PDB file of C-alpha atoms in Angstrom:
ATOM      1  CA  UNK A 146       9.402  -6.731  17.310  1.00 69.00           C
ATOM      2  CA  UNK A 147       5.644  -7.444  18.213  1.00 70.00           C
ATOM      3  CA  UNK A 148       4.396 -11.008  19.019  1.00 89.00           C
ATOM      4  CA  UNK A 149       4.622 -13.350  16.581  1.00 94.00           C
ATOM      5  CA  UNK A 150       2.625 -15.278  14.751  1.00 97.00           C
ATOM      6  CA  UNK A 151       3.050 -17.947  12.435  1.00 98.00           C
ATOM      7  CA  UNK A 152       1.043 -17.322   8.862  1.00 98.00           C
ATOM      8  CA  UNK A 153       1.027 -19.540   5.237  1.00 98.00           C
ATOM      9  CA  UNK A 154       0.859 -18.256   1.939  1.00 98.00           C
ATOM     10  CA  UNK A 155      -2.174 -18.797   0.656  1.00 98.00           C
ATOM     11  CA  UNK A 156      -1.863 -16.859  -2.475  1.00 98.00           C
ATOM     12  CA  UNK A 157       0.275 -15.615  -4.455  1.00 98.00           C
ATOM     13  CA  UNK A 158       0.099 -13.583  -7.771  1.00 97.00           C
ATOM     14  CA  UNK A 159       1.838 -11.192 -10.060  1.00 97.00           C
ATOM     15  CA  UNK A 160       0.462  -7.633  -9.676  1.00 96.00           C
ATOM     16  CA  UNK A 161       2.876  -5.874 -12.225  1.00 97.00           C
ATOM     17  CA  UNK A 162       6.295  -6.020 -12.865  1.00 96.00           C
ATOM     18  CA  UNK A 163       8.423  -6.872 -10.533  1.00 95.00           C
ATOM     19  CA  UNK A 164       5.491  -6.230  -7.617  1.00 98.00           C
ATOM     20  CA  UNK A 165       4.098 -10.012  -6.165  1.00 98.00           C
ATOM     21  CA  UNK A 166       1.190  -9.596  -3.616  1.00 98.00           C
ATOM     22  CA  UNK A 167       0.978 -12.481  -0.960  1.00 98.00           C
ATOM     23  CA  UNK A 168      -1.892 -13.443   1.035  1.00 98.00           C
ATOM     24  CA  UNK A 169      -0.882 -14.145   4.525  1.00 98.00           C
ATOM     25  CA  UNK A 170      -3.482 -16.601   6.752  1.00 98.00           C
ATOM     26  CA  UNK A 171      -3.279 -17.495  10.128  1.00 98.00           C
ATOM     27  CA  UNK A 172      -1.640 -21.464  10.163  1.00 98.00           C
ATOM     28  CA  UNK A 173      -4.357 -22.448  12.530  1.00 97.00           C
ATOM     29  CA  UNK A 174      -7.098 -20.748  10.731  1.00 97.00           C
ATOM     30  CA  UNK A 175      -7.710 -18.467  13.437  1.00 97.00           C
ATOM     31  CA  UNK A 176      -8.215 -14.815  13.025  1.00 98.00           C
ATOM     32  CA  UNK A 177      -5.633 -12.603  12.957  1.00 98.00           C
ATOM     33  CA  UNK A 178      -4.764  -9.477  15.190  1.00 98.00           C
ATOM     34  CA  UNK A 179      -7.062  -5.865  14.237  1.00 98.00           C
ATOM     35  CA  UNK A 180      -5.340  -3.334  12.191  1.00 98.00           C
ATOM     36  CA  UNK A 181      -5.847   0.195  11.027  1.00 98.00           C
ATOM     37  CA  UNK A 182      -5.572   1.784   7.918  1.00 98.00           C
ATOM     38  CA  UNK A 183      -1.756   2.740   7.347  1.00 98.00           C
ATOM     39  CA  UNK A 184      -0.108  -0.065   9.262  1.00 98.00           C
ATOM     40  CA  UNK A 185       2.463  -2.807   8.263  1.00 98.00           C
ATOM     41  CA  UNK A 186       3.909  -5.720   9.998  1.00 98.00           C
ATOM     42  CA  UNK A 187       7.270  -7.086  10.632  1.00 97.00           C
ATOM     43  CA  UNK A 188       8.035 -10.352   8.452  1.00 97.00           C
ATOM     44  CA  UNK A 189      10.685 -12.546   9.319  1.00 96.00           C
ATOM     45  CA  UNK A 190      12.610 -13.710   6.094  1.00 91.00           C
ATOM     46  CA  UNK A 191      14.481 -15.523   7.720  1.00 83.00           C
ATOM     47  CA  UNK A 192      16.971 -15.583  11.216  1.00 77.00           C
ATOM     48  CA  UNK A 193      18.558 -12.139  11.390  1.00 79.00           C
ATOM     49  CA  UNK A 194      16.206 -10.896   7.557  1.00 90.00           C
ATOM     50  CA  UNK A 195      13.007  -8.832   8.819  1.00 95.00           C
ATOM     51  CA  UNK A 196      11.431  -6.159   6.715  1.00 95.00           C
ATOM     52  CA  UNK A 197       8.467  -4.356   6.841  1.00 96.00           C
ATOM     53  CA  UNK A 198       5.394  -3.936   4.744  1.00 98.00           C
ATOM     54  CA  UNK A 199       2.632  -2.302   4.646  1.00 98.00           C
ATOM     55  CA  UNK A 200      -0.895  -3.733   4.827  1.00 98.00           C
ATOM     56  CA  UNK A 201      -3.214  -2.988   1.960  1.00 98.00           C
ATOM     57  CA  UNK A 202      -6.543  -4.950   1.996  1.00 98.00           C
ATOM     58  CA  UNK A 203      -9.465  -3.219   4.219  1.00 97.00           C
ATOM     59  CA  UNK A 204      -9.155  -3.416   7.756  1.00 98.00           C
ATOM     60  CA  UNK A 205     -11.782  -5.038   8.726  1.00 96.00           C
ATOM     61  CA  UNK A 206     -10.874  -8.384   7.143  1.00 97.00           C
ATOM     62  CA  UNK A 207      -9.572 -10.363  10.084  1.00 96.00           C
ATOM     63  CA  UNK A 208      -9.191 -13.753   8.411  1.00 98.00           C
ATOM     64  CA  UNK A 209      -6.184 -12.881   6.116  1.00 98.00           C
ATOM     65  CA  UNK A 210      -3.573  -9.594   5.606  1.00 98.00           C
ATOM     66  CA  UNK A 211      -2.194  -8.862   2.167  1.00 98.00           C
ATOM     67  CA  UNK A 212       0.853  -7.260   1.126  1.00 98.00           C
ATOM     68  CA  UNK A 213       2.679  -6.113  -1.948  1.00 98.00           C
ATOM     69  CA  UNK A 214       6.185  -6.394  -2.450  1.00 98.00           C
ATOM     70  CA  UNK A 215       8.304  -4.894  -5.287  1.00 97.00           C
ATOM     71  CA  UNK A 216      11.729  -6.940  -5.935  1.00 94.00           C
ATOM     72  CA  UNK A 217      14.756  -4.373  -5.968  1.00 88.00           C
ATOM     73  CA  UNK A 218      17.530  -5.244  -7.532  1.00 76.00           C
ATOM     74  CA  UNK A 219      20.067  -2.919  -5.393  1.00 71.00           C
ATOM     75  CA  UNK A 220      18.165  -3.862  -1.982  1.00 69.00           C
ATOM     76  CA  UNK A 221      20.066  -5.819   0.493  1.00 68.00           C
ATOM     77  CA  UNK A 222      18.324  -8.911   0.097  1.00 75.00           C
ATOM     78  CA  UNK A 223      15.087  -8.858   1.485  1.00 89.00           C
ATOM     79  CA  UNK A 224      12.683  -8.214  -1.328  1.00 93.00           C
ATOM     80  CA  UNK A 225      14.869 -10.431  -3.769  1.00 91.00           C
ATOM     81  CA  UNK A 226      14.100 -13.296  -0.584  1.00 92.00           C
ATOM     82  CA  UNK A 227      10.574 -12.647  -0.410  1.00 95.00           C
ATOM     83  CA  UNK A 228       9.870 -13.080  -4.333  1.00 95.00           C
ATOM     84  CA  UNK A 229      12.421 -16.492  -4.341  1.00 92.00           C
ATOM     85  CA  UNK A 230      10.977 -17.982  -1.003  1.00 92.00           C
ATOM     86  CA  UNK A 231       7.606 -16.864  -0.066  1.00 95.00           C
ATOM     87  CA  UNK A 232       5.569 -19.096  -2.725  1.00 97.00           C
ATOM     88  CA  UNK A 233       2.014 -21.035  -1.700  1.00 98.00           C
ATOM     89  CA  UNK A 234       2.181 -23.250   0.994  1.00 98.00           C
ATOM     90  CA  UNK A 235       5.002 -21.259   2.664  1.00 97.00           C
ATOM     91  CA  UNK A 236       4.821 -20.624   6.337  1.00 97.00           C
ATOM     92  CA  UNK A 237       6.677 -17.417   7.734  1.00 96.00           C
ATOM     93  CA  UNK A 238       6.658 -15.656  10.791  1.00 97.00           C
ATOM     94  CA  UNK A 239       5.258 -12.130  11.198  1.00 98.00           C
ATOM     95  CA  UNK A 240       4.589  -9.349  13.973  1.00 97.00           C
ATOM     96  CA  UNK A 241       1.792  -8.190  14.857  1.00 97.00           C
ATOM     97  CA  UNK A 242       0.724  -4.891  12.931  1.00 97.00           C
ATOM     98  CA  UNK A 243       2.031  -1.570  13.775  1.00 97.00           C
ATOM     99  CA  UNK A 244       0.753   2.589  12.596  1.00 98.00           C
ATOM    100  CA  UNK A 245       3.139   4.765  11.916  1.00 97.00           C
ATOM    101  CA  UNK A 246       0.914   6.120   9.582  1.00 97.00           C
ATOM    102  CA  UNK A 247      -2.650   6.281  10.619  1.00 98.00           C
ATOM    103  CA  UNK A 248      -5.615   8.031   9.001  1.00 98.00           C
ATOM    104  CA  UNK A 249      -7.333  10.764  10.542  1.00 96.00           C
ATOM    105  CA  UNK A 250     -10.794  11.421   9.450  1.00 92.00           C
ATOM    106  CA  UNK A 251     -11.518  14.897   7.920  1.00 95.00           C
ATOM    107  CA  UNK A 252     -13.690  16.920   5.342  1.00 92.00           C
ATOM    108  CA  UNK A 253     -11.421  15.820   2.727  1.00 96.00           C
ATOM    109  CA  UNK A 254      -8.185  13.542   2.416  1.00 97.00           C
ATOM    110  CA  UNK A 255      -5.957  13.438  -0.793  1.00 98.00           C
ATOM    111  CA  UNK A 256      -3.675  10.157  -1.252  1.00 98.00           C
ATOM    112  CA  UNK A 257      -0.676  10.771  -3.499  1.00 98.00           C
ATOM    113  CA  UNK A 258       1.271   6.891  -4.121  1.00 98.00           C
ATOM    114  CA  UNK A 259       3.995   6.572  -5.946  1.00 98.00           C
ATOM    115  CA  UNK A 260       5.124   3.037  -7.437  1.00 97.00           C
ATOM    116  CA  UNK A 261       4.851   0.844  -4.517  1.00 97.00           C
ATOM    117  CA  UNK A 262       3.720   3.432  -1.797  1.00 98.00           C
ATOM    118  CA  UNK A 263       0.002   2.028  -3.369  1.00 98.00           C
ATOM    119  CA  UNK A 264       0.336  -0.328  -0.262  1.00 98.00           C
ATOM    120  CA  UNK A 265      -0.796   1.358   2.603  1.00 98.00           C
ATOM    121  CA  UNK A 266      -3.091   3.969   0.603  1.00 98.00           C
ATOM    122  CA  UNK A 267      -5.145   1.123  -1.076  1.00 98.00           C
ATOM    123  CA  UNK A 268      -6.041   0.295   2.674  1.00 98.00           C
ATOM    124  CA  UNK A 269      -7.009   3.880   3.420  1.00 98.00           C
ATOM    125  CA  UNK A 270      -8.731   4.369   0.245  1.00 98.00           C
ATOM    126  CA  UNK A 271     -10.914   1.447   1.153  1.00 97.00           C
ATOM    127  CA  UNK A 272     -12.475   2.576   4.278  1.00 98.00           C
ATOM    128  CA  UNK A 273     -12.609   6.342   2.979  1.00 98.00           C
ATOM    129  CA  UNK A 274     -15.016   5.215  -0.005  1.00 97.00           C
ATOM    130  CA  UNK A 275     -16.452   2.919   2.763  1.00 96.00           C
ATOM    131  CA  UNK A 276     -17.411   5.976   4.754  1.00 96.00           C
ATOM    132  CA  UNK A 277     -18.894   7.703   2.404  1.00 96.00           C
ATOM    133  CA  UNK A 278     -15.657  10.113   3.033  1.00 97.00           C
ATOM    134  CA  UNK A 279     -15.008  12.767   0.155  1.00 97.00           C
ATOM    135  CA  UNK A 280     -11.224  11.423  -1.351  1.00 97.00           C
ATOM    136  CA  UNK A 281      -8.878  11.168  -4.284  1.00 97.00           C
ATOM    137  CA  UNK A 282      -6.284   8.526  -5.081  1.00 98.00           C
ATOM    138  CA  UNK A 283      -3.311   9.941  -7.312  1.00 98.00           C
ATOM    139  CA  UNK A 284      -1.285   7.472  -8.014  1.00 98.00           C
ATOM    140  CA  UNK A 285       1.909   7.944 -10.306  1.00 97.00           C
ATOM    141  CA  UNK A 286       4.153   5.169 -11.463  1.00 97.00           C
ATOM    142  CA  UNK A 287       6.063   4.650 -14.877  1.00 95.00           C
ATOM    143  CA  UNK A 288       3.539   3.034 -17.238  1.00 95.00           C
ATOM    144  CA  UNK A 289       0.424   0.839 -16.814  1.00 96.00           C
ATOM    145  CA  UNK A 290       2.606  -2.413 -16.359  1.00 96.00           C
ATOM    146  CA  UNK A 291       4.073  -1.090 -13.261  1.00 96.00           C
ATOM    147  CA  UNK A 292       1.249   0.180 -11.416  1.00 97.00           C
ATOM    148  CA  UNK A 293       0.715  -3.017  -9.038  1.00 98.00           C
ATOM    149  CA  UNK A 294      -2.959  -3.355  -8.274  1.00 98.00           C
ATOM    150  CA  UNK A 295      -4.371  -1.557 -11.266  1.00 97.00           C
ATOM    151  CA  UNK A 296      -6.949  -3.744 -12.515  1.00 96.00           C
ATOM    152  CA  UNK A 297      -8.342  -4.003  -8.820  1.00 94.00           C
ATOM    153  CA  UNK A 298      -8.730  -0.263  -8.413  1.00 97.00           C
ATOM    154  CA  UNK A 299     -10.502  -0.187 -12.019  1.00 97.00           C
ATOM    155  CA  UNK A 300     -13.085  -2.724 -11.419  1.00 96.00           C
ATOM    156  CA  UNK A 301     -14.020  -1.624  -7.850  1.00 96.00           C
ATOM    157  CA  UNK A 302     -15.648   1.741  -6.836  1.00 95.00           C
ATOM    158  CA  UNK A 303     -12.193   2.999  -5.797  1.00 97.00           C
ATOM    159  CA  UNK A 304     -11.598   3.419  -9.441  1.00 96.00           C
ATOM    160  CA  UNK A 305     -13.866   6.617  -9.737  1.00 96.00           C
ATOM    161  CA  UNK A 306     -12.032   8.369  -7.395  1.00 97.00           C
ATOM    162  CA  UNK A 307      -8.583   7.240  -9.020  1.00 98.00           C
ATOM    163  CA  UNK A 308      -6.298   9.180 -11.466  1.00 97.00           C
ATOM    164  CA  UNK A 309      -3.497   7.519 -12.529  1.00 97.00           C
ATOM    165  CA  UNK A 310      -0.581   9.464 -14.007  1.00 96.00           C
ATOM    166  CA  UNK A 311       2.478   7.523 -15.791  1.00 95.00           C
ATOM    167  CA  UNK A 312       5.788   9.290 -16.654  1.00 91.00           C
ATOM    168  CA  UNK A 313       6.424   7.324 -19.542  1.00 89.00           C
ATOM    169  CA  UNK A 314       3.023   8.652 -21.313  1.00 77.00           C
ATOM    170  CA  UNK A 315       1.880  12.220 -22.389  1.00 83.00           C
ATOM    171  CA  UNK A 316       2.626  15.177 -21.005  1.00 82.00           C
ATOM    172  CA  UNK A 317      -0.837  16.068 -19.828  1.00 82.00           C
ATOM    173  CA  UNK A 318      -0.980  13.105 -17.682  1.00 85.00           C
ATOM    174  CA  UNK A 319       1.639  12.862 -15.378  1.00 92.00           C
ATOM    175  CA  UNK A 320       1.163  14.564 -11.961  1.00 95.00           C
ATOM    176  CA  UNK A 321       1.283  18.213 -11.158  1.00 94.00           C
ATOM    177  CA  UNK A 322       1.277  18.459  -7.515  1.00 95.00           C
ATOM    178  CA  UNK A 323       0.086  22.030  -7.460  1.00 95.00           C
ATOM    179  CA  UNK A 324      -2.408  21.779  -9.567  1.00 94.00           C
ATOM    180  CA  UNK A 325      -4.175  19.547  -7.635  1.00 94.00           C
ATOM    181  CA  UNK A 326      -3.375  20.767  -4.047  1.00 94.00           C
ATOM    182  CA  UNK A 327      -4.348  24.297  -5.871  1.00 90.00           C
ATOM    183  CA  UNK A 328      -7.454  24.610  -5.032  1.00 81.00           C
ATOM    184  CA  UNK A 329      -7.725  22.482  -2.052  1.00 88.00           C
ATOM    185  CA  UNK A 330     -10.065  23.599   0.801  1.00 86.00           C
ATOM    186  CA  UNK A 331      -9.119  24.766   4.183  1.00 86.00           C
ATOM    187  CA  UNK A 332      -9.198  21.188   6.392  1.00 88.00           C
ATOM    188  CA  UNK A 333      -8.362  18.686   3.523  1.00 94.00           C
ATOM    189  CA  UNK A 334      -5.553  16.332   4.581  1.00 96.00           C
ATOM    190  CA  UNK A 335      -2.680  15.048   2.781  1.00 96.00           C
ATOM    191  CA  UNK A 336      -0.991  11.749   2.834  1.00 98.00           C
ATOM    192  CA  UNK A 337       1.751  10.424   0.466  1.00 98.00           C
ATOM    193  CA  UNK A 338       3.600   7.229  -0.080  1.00 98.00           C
ATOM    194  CA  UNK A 339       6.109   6.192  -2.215  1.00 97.00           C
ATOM    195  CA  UNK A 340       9.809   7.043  -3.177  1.00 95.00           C
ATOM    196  CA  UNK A 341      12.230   9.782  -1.612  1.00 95.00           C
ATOM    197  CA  UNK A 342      11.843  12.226  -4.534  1.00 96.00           C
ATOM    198  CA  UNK A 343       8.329  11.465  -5.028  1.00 97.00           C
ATOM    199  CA  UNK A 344       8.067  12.468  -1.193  1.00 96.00           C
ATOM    200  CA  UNK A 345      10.041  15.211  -1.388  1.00 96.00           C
ATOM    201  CA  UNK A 346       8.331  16.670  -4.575  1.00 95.00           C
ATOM    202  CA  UNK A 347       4.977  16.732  -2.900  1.00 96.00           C
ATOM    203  CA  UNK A 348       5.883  17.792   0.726  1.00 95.00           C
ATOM    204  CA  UNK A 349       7.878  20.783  -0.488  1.00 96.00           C
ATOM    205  CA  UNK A 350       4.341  21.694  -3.301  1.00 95.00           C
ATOM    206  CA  UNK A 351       2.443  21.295  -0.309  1.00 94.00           C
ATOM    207  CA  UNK A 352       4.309  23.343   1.862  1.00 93.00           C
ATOM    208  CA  UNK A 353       4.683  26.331  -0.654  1.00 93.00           C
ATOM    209  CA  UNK A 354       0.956  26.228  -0.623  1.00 90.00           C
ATOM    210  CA  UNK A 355       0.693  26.872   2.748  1.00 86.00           C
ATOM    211  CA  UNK A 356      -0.290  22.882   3.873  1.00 83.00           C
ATOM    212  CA  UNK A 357       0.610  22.692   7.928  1.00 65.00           C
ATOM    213  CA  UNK A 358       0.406  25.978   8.494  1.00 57.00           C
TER     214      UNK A 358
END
């Protein structure tokens, strides 16, 4: 792990079901360490319990880091911790953030979350639209209720360049990976977030369309 550093909760809401965000401050009110679009930090549950999550408010907010956590019932512990510990007031430790999964400018980027893989693309969505960079947000999850962070993406510009597709509505509005990678120009990147067979349903569309070659 990174350095540590010792953070509070300063807020804490319900963002859908099951999905808590938690605002993370610095104990001492400084600010905390720089971060790019993409990364996550370490957080220390407790001795022996660290997880990761991703960071998802803009990166150039340096007095707080935000993350979203979705409780899973078969997990081995730690997101069941976070939502039964982590409530305002509580101070946990946390590494410094990490990329794994940084954004690379280009002529135009297309962000595919699924469920909780919102996390890190919220971040990246914010300093495309920021840019002035041309970008789409697809974002899939099973029904309004459990797309965390909804209501933020509808009431801020990101929400024009937002589609939302649910699997529990209509037919016509659930994702077709190839018809939006389709017609996708030569140069446009391609990130995705989210479950295993979310990932796996858009990497192998995007390979049969010739993406990475």
């Amino acid at each position: 792990m990174t350095r540590t550093i010792d953070v509070r909760v300063t807020r804490r809401r319900e963002e859908a079901e099951g999905v808590c965000a938690f605002e993370l401050r610095d104990v001492l009110g400084r600010d905390l360490p720089a971060f790019t679009a993409g990364a996550h930090i370490d957080l220390v549950i407790r001795d022996g319990l660290v997880r990761q999550y991703s960071l998802c408010n803009p990166p150039d907010e340096r007095s707080r880091y935000e993350i979203g956590v979705l409780r899973c019932p078969e997990s081995r512990g730690g997101s069941s911790a976070v939502h039964e510990t982590l409530h305002e007031g509580a101070v946990v430790r946390i590494g410094e953030p990490r990329n794994l999964f940084p954004l690379v400018p280009a002529h135009r980027t297309l962000l595919f979350a699924g469920g909780i893989g919102i996390t890190p693309l919220l971040s990246m969505a914010s300093v495309l639209e920021r840019a002035g960079s041309e970008f789409e947000l697809h974002y899939s999850a099973r029904s309004p209720a459990r797309a965390a962070f909804r209501e933020r993406l509808l009431q801020s510009p990101l929400g024009e360049r937002t589609r939302f597709h649910f699997s529990d509505g209509p037919a016509a509005q659930k994702l077709d990976p190839a018809a939006v990678l389709g017609g996708c120009e030569p140069g446009t990147h391609l990130y995705a977030c989210g479950p295993a067979g979310y990932m796996d349903a858009i990497a192998s569309c995007a390979r049969a369309l010739g993406f990475g070659n």
